[in-house]
Amino acid sequence: MISVDEYRETVTELLGRAPVRTVPVAEAAGLVLARDVLAGVALPPFDNSAMDGYAVRAADVADVPVTLPVADDIPAGRVDVKPLEPGTAQRIMTGAPLPPGADAIVMVEDTDRGTAEVRISRAASVGNHIRRTGEDVTKGTVALHAGTVLSHAHLGLAAAVGLAELEVYRPLSVLVVSTGTELVEAPNPLQHGQIYESNSVMLAAALRELGCQVEVVRSVVDDVEEFRKIIEPRLESADLLITSGGVSAGAYEVVKDALTGQGVEFQKIAMQPGGPQGCGRWNGVPVVTLPGNPVSVLVSFEAFLRPAVLSAMGHSDVDRRRVRARLTEDMTSPAGRRQYRRGFFTPVLGEVTGVVGPKGGPGSHLLAAFTQANCLIVLPEEVSAASEGDEVEVLLL
């Protein structure tokens, strides 16, 4: 058996880094920036008014009340602004360029709102309500750094500094395949010995939450030639193939039988659940093969597939938040394996951590317990038993 950490590193290296592509700014939400973004303009690009009011010389309104002639109107967007002559004011709107010679803005609330002349009732000091050129972003400096996960605010900034497109890491195109002759797709009726297929539904949803583009092939029967015939033509458009089922040590292990000798290695990982795994390349495409039990699929996804996929798409923060918590009951774990148990974590007021208890047993088929959990309790390889009150590591979901 190999360790979880070693296998996670192997899968991460297998996926590598997605190609960079250029996309319109409006389509880049949630993607990771691949190159630094330099500001093509300063923000603000010119001195402008932060208020509706009057552009003045501060010296002309030092003694109030004072009445000044209104020499001009400056709406936002005007490009032919005239200089402000001493002893006059210009009515100005928020965002409009400051006229040369003006050094303060008097808020409209501090005036009688005159249009031919204006009575000003409050003095203004130099710089009052003026947005200075470049006080937010200086032209030519880095506005957004490579590695940024682009939010709506980042996209707004990119647009504000004059960009129509951004270079980002392309989302992975993932082919998700579930295998097993026993699998039936709802709402078809079940016969004795059959079960409804759920792994591809879970995997596809989890991958889409990360921003991947997903194609799903459900319920491939346990026939090697059929498996290859269905899947091989779809590899051309895939960055990654993920399968579930057919990788254990018994007979009718279709994935293992089809891909052994084709560039995929199958091995046991020192973990519970999710021991039997496989990864490699098939026709040049990265392949990760997961066990068939649904909890094994979900734990495997959290343990190594989720961080590898995020890393491939340019993310640097790829791990779930980890905390320490006190157990509310005794637990056991198989020696030499890292156990992941579904659990429910409750923060405790006044403590750095909290308390946690398992949800359901360790069985890899107990999917309902996973829906009641908000964390995974992690018992390391060297721990075979933990007692109530012991502090354990918790992976928050």
Coordinates of N, CA, C and O in Angstrom, one line a residue, residues 12-144:
T12 N -1.9 14.7 -8.5 CA -1.7 16.1 -8.8 C -0.7 16.3 -9.9 O -0.9 17.1 -10.8
E13 N 0.4 15.5 -9.9 CA 1.4 15.6 -11.0 C 0.8 15.1 -12.3 O 1.1 15.6 -13.4
L14 N -0.1 14.1 -12.2 CA -0.7 13.5 -13.4 C -1.5 14.6 -14.1 O -1.5 14.7 -15.3
L15 N -2.3 15.3 -13.4 CA -3.2 16.3 -14.0 C -2.4 17.5 -14.5 O -2.8 18.2 -15.4
G16 N -1.3 17.9 -13.8 CA -0.5 19.0 -14.3 C -1.3 20.3 -14.2 O -2.0 20.5 -13.3
R17 N -1.1 21.2 -15.2 CA -1.7 22.5 -15.2 C -2.5 22.6 -16.5 O -2.0 22.3 -17.6
A18 N -3.7 23.1 -16.4 CA -4.5 23.3 -17.6 C -3.9 24.4 -18.5 O -3.2 25.3 -18.0
P19 N -4.3 24.3 -19.8 CA -3.8 25.4 -20.7 C -4.4 26.7 -20.4 O -5.4 26.8 -19.7
V20 N -3.7 27.8 -20.8 CA -4.2 29.1 -20.6 C -5.0 29.5 -21.9 O -4.6 29.2 -23.0
R21 N -6.1 30.2 -21.7 CA -6.9 30.7 -22.8 C -7.3 32.1 -22.5 O -7.3 32.5 -21.3
T22 N -7.7 32.8 -23.5 CA -8.1 34.2 -23.4 C -9.7 34.2 -23.5 O -10.2 33.7 -24.4
V23 N -10.3 34.8 -22.5 CA -11.8 34.9 -22.5 C -12.2 36.3 -22.3 O -11.5 37.1 -21.7
P24 N -13.4 36.7 -22.7 CA -14.0 38.0 -22.4 C -14.1 38.2 -20.9 O -14.4 37.2 -20.1
V25 N -13.9 39.4 -20.4 CA -13.9 39.7 -19.0 C -15.2 39.2 -18.4 O -15.2 38.6 -17.3
A26 N -16.3 39.4 -19.1 CA -17.6 39.0 -18.5 C -17.8 37.5 -18.4 O -18.7 37.1 -17.7
E27 N -16.9 36.7 -19.0 CA -17.1 35.3 -18.9 C -16.0 34.6 -18.0 O -15.9 33.4 -18.0
A28 N -15.3 35.4 -17.2 CA -14.1 34.9 -16.5 C -14.4 34.7 -15.0 O -13.5 34.2 -14.3
A29 N -15.7 34.9 -14.6 CA -16.0 34.7 -13.1 C -15.7 33.3 -12.7 O -16.0 32.3 -13.3
G30 N -15.0 33.2 -11.6 CA -14.6 31.9 -11.0 C -13.4 31.2 -11.5 O -12.9 30.3 -11.0
L31 N -12.8 31.8 -12.6 CA -11.6 31.2 -13.2 C -10.4 31.8 -12.5 O -10.5 32.8 -11.8
V32 N -9.2 31.3 -12.8 CA -8.0 31.7 -12.1 C -7.2 32.5 -13.1 O -6.9 32.0 -14.3
L33 N -6.8 33.7 -12.8 CA -6.0 34.5 -13.7 C -4.6 33.9 -13.9 O -3.9 33.6 -12.9
A34 N -4.2 33.8 -15.1 CA -2.9 33.2 -15.4 C -1.7 34.2 -15.6 O -0.6 33.8 -15.4
R35 N -2.0 35.4 -15.8 CA -1.0 36.5 -16.0 C -1.4 37.7 -15.2 O -2.6 38.0 -15.0
D36 N -0.4 38.4 -14.7 CA -0.6 39.7 -14.0 C -1.4 40.6 -15.0 O -1.1 40.7 -16.2
V37 N -2.3 41.4 -14.4 CA -3.0 42.4 -15.2 C -2.4 43.8 -14.9 O -2.4 44.2 -13.7
L38 N -1.9 44.5 -15.9 CA -1.4 45.8 -15.7 C -2.4 46.9 -16.0 O -3.2 46.7 -16.9
A39 N -2.5 47.9 -15.2 CA -3.5 48.9 -15.4 C -3.1 49.8 -16.6 O -2.0 50.4 -16.6
G40 N -3.9 49.8 -17.6 CA -3.7 50.6 -18.8 C -4.0 52.0 -18.6 O -3.5 52.9 -19.3
V41 N -4.8 52.3 -17.6 CA -5.1 53.7 -17.2 C -5.0 53.8 -15.7 O -5.1 52.8 -15.0
A42 N -4.9 55.0 -15.2 CA -5.0 55.2 -13.7 C -6.5 55.2 -13.3 O -7.4 55.4 -14.1
L43 N -6.7 54.9 -12.1 CA -8.0 55.0 -11.5 C -8.0 55.9 -10.2 O -7.2 55.6 -9.3
P44 N -8.7 57.0 -10.2 CA -9.4 57.6 -11.4 C -8.4 58.0 -12.4 O -7.3 58.4 -12.1
P45 N -8.9 58.1 -13.7 CA -8.0 58.5 -14.8 C -7.8 60.0 -14.8 O -6.9 60.5 -15.6
F46 N -8.5 60.8 -14.0 CA -8.4 62.3 -14.0 C -8.9 62.7 -12.7 O -9.7 62.0 -12.0
D47 N -8.5 63.9 -12.2 CA -9.1 64.5 -11.0 C -10.6 64.7 -11.3 O -11.0 65.3 -12.3
N48 N -11.4 64.3 -10.3 CA -12.9 64.5 -10.5 C -13.6 64.7 -9.2 O -13.0 64.5 -8.1
S49 N -14.8 65.1 -9.3 CA -15.6 65.5 -8.2 C -16.2 64.2 -7.5 O -16.8 63.4 -8.2
A50 N -16.1 64.2 -6.2 CA -16.7 63.1 -5.4 C -18.2 63.4 -5.0 O -18.9 62.5 -4.5
M51 N -18.6 64.6 -5.3 CA -20.0 65.1 -4.9 C -20.6 65.9 -6.0 O -19.9 66.5 -6.8
D52 N -21.9 65.9 -6.0 CA -22.6 67.0 -6.7 C -22.4 68.3 -6.0 O -22.6 68.3 -4.7
G53 N -22.0 69.4 -6.7 CA -21.8 70.6 -6.0 C -21.2 71.7 -6.9 O -21.6 71.8 -8.1
Y54 N -20.2 72.4 -6.4 CA -19.6 73.5 -7.1 C -18.1 73.4 -7.0 O -17.6 73.3 -5.9
A55 N -17.4 73.5 -8.1 CA -16.0 73.6 -8.1 C -15.6 75.0 -7.8 O -16.1 75.9 -8.5
V56 N -14.7 75.2 -6.9 CA -14.3 76.5 -6.5 C -12.8 76.5 -6.2 O -12.1 75.5 -6.1
R57 N -12.3 77.8 -5.9 CA -10.9 77.9 -5.3 C -11.2 78.1 -3.8 O -12.0 78.9 -3.4
A58 N -10.5 77.3 -3.0 CA -10.7 77.3 -1.6 C -10.6 78.7 -1.0 O -11.3 79.1 -0.1
A59 N -9.7 79.5 -1.6 CA -9.4 80.9 -1.0 C -10.7 81.7 -1.2 O -10.9 82.7 -0.5
D60 N -11.5 81.5 -2.3 CA -12.6 82.3 -2.6 C -13.8 82.0 -1.7 O -14.8 82.8 -1.6
V61 N -13.7 80.9 -0.9 CA -14.9 80.5 0.0 C -14.4 80.4 1.4 O -15.0 79.7 2.3
A62 N -13.3 81.1 1.7 CA -12.7 81.0 3.1 C -13.6 81.7 4.1 O -13.8 81.3 5.2
D63 N -14.2 82.9 3.6 CA -15.1 83.6 4.5 C -16.5 83.4 3.9 O -16.8 83.8 2.8
V64 N -17.4 82.9 4.7 CA -18.8 82.6 4.3 C -19.7 83.3 5.2 O -19.4 83.6 6.4
P65 N -21.0 83.5 4.8 CA -21.5 83.2 3.5 C -20.8 84.1 2.4 O -20.4 85.2 2.7
V66 N -20.8 83.5 1.2 CA -20.2 84.3 0.0 C -21.0 83.9 -1.2 O -21.5 82.7 -1.3
T67 N -21.2 84.8 -2.1 CA -22.0 84.6 -3.4 C -21.0 84.7 -4.5 O -20.3 85.7 -4.6
L68 N -21.0 83.7 -5.4 CA -20.1 83.7 -6.6 C -20.9 83.5 -7.8 O -21.9 82.8 -7.8
P69 N -20.5 84.1 -8.9 CA -21.1 83.8 -10.2 C -20.8 82.4 -10.7 O -19.7 81.9 -10.5
V70 N -21.8 81.7 -11.3 CA -21.6 80.4 -11.8 C -21.2 80.5 -13.3 O -22.1 80.9 -14.1
A71 N -20.0 80.2 -13.6 CA -19.5 80.4 -14.9 C -19.8 79.3 -15.9 O -19.7 79.5 -17.1
D72 N -20.0 78.1 -15.4 CA -20.2 77.0 -16.3 C -20.9 75.8 -15.6 O -20.9 75.8 -14.3
D73 N -21.4 74.8 -16.4 CA -21.9 73.6 -15.8 C -21.0 72.5 -16.3 O -20.6 72.4 -17.5
I74 N -20.7 71.5 -15.4 CA -19.8 70.4 -15.8 C -20.5 69.1 -15.5 O -20.4 68.6 -14.4
P75 N -21.2 68.5 -16.4 CA -21.8 67.2 -16.2 C -20.8 66.1 -16.3 O -19.7 66.3 -16.9
A76 N -21.0 64.9 -15.8 CA -20.1 63.8 -15.9 C -20.1 63.4 -17.4 O -21.1 63.4 -18.1
G77 N -18.9 63.2 -17.9 CA -18.6 62.8 -19.3 C -18.2 64.0 -20.1 O -17.8 63.8 -21.3
R78 N -18.2 65.2 -19.6 CA -17.8 66.3 -20.5 C -16.3 66.3 -20.6 O -15.6 66.0 -19.7
V79 N -15.8 66.5 -21.8 CA -14.4 66.4 -22.2 C -13.8 67.8 -22.5 O -12.5 67.9 -22.6
D80 N -14.6 68.9 -22.6 CA -14.0 70.2 -22.9 C -14.2 71.1 -21.8 O -14.8 72.2 -21.9
V81 N -13.6 70.8 -20.6 CA -13.8 71.6 -19.4 C -13.0 72.8 -19.5 O -11.8 72.8 -19.8
K82 N -13.6 74.0 -19.1 CA -12.9 75.3 -19.2 C -12.2 75.5 -17.8 O -12.7 75.1 -16.8
P83 N -11.1 76.3 -17.8 CA -10.5 76.6 -16.5 C -11.4 77.5 -15.7 O -12.2 78.2 -16.2
L84 N -11.2 77.3 -14.3 CA -12.0 78.1 -13.4 C -11.3 79.4 -13.1 O -10.1 79.5 -12.7
E85 N -12.0 80.5 -13.4 CA -11.4 81.8 -13.1 C -11.5 82.2 -11.7 O -12.5 81.8 -11.0
P86 N -10.6 82.9 -11.1 CA -10.7 83.4 -9.7 C -12.0 84.1 -9.5 O -12.5 84.9 -10.3
G87 N -12.6 83.9 -8.3 CA -13.8 84.6 -7.9 C -15.1 84.1 -8.6 O -16.1 84.7 -8.5
T88 N -15.0 82.9 -9.2 CA -16.2 82.3 -9.8 C -16.3 80.8 -9.3 O -15.4 80.3 -8.7
A89 N -17.4 80.2 -9.7 CA -17.7 78.8 -9.4 C -18.2 78.1 -10.6 O -18.7 78.8 -11.6
Q90 N -18.0 76.8 -10.7 CA -18.6 76.0 -11.8 C -19.4 74.9 -11.2 O -18.9 74.2 -10.3
R91 N -20.7 74.8 -11.6 CA -21.5 73.7 -11.1 C -21.0 72.4 -11.6 O -20.8 72.3 -12.8
I92 N -20.9 71.4 -10.8 CA -20.2 70.1 -11.2 C -21.0 68.9 -10.6 O -21.6 69.0 -9.5
M93 N -21.0 67.9 -11.4 CA -21.7 66.6 -11.0 C -20.7 65.6 -10.5 O -19.5 65.6 -10.9
T94 N -21.2 64.6 -9.8 CA -20.3 63.6 -9.3 C -19.6 62.8 -10.5 O -20.3 62.4 -11.4
G95 N -18.3 62.7 -10.4 CA -17.6 62.0 -11.5 C -17.1 62.9 -12.6 O -16.3 62.4 -13.4
A96 N -17.6 64.1 -12.6 CA -17.2 65.0 -13.7 C -15.7 65.5 -13.4 O -15.3 65.6 -12.3
P97 N -15.0 65.8 -14.5 CA -13.6 66.2 -14.4 C -13.5 67.6 -13.7 O -14.3 68.5 -13.9
L98 N -12.5 67.7 -12.8 CA -12.3 69.0 -12.1 C -11.7 70.0 -13.1 O -10.8 69.7 -13.8
P99 N -12.3 71.2 -13.1 CA -11.7 72.2 -14.0 C -10.3 72.7 -13.5 O -10.1 72.8 -12.3
P100 N -9.4 73.0 -14.5 CA -8.1 73.5 -14.1 C -8.3 74.8 -13.2 O -9.2 75.7 -13.6
G101 N -7.6 75.0 -12.2 CA -7.7 76.1 -11.3 C -8.5 75.9 -10.1 O -8.3 76.6 -9.1
A102 N -9.4 74.9 -10.1 CA -10.2 74.6 -9.0 C -9.4 73.7 -8.0 O -8.6 72.8 -8.4
D103 N -9.6 73.9 -6.7 CA -8.9 73.0 -5.7 C -9.8 72.5 -4.6 O -9.4 72.0 -3.6
A104 N -11.1 72.7 -4.8 CA -12.1 72.2 -3.8 C -13.5 72.1 -4.4 O -13.8 72.7 -5.4
I105 N -14.3 71.2 -3.8 CA -15.7 71.1 -4.2 C -16.5 71.4 -3.0 O -16.3 70.9 -1.9
V106 N -17.5 72.3 -3.2 CA -18.5 72.6 -2.2 C -19.7 71.8 -2.5 O -20.3 71.8 -3.6
M107 N -20.2 71.0 -1.5 CA -21.4 70.1 -1.7 C -22.6 71.0 -2.0 O -22.7 72.1 -1.4
V108 N -23.5 70.5 -2.8 CA -24.6 71.2 -3.2 C -25.5 71.5 -1.9 O -26.2 72.5 -1.9
E109 N -25.4 70.6 -0.9 CA -26.2 70.8 0.3 C -25.7 72.1 1.1 O -26.5 72.6 1.9
D110 N -24.5 72.5 0.8 CA -24.0 73.7 1.5 C -24.2 75.0 0.7 O -23.4 76.0 0.9
T111 N -25.1 75.0 -0.3 CA -25.4 76.1 -1.1 C -26.9 76.3 -1.3 O -27.7 75.5 -0.8
D112 N -27.2 77.4 -2.0 CA -28.6 77.6 -2.3 C -29.0 77.0 -3.7 O -30.1 77.3 -4.2
R113 N -28.1 76.2 -4.3 CA -28.3 75.5 -5.5 C -28.5 76.5 -6.7 O -29.2 76.1 -7.7
G114 N -27.9 77.6 -6.7 CA -28.1 78.6 -7.7 C -27.5 78.2 -9.0 O -26.5 77.4 -9.1
T115 N -28.0 78.7 -10.2 CA -27.5 78.3 -11.5 C -26.8 79.5 -12.1 O -25.8 79.3 -12.9
A116 N -27.2 80.7 -11.9 CA -26.5 81.9 -12.4 C -25.5 82.4 -11.4 O -24.4 82.8 -11.8
E117 N -25.8 82.4 -10.2 CA -24.9 82.7 -9.1 C -25.3 81.8 -7.9 O -26.4 81.3 -7.8
V118 N -24.3 81.5 -7.1 CA -24.6 80.5 -6.0 C -24.1 81.1 -4.7 O -23.0 81.8 -4.6
R119 N -24.9 81.0 -3.7 CA -24.6 81.4 -2.3 C -24.1 80.2 -1.5 O -24.7 79.2 -1.4
I120 N -22.9 80.4 -1.1 CA -22.2 79.3 -0.4 C -22.1 79.6 1.1 O -21.7 80.6 1.5
S121 N -22.6 78.6 1.9 CA -22.7 78.8 3.4 C -21.7 78.1 4.2 O -21.6 78.3 5.4
R122 N -20.8 77.3 3.6 CA -19.8 76.6 4.4 C -18.5 76.7 3.6 O -18.4 76.4 2.4
A123 N -17.4 77.0 4.4 CA -16.1 77.1 3.8 C -15.6 75.7 3.3 O -16.1 74.7 3.9
A124 N -14.7 75.6 2.4 CA -14.1 74.4 1.9 C -12.6 74.5 1.9 O -12.1 75.5 1.4
S125 N -12.0 73.5 2.4 CA -10.5 73.5 2.4 C -10.0 72.9 1.1 O -10.7 72.2 0.4
V126 N -8.7 73.1 0.8 CA -8.1 72.5 -0.4 C -8.2 71.0 -0.4 O -7.9 70.4 0.6
G127 N -8.7 70.5 -1.5 CA -8.8 69.0 -1.7 C -10.2 68.5 -1.3 O -10.4 67.2 -1.5
N128 N -11.1 69.3 -0.7 CA -12.4 68.8 -0.3 C -13.1 68.1 -1.5 O -13.3 68.7 -2.5
H129 N -13.5 66.9 -1.2 CA -14.4 66.1 -2.1 C -13.8 66.0 -3.5 O -14.6 66.0 -4.5
I130 N -12.5 65.9 -3.6 CA -11.9 65.7 -4.9 C -11.2 64.3 -5.0 O -10.5 63.9 -4.0
R131 N -11.5 63.5 -6.0 CA -10.9 62.2 -6.2 C -9.7 62.5 -7.1 O -9.8 62.9 -8.2
R132 N -8.5 62.2 -6.6 CA -7.3 62.5 -7.3 C -6.9 61.4 -8.3 O -7.1 60.2 -8.1
T133 N -6.3 61.8 -9.4 CA -5.8 60.8 -10.4 C -4.9 59.7 -9.8 O -4.0 60.0 -9.1
G134 N -5.3 58.5 -10.0 CA -4.4 57.4 -9.6 C -4.5 57.0 -8.1 O -3.7 56.2 -7.6
E135 N -5.4 57.6 -7.3 CA -5.4 57.4 -5.9 C -5.9 55.9 -5.6 O -5.6 55.4 -4.6
D136 N -6.6 55.3 -6.6 CA -7.0 53.9 -6.4 C -6.0 53.0 -7.1 O -5.5 52.1 -6.4
V137 N -5.7 53.2 -8.3 CA -4.7 52.4 -9.1 C -3.8 53.4 -9.9 O -4.4 54.3 -10.6
T138 N -2.5 53.1 -9.9 CA -1.6 53.9 -10.7 C -1.4 53.3 -12.0 O -1.2 52.0 -12.1
K139 N -1.4 54.0 -13.1 CA -1.2 53.5 -14.4 C 0.1 52.7 -14.5 O 1.1 53.2 -14.0
G140 N 0.0 51.5 -15.1 CA 1.2 50.7 -15.4 C 1.6 49.8 -14.2 O 2.4 48.9 -14.4
T141 N 0.9 49.9 -13.1 CA 1.1 49.0 -12.0 C 0.2 47.7 -12.1 O -0.7 47.7 -12.9
V142 N 0.5 46.7 -11.3 CA -0.3 45.5 -11.3 C -1.6 45.7 -10.6 O -1.7 46.0 -9.4
A143 N -2.7 45.6 -11.4 CA -4.0 45.8 -10.8 C -4.6 44.5 -10.3 O -5.2 44.4 -9.2
L144 N -4.3 43.3 -10.9 CA -4.7 42.0 -10.5 C -3.5 41.1 -10.7 O -2.8 41.1 -11.7

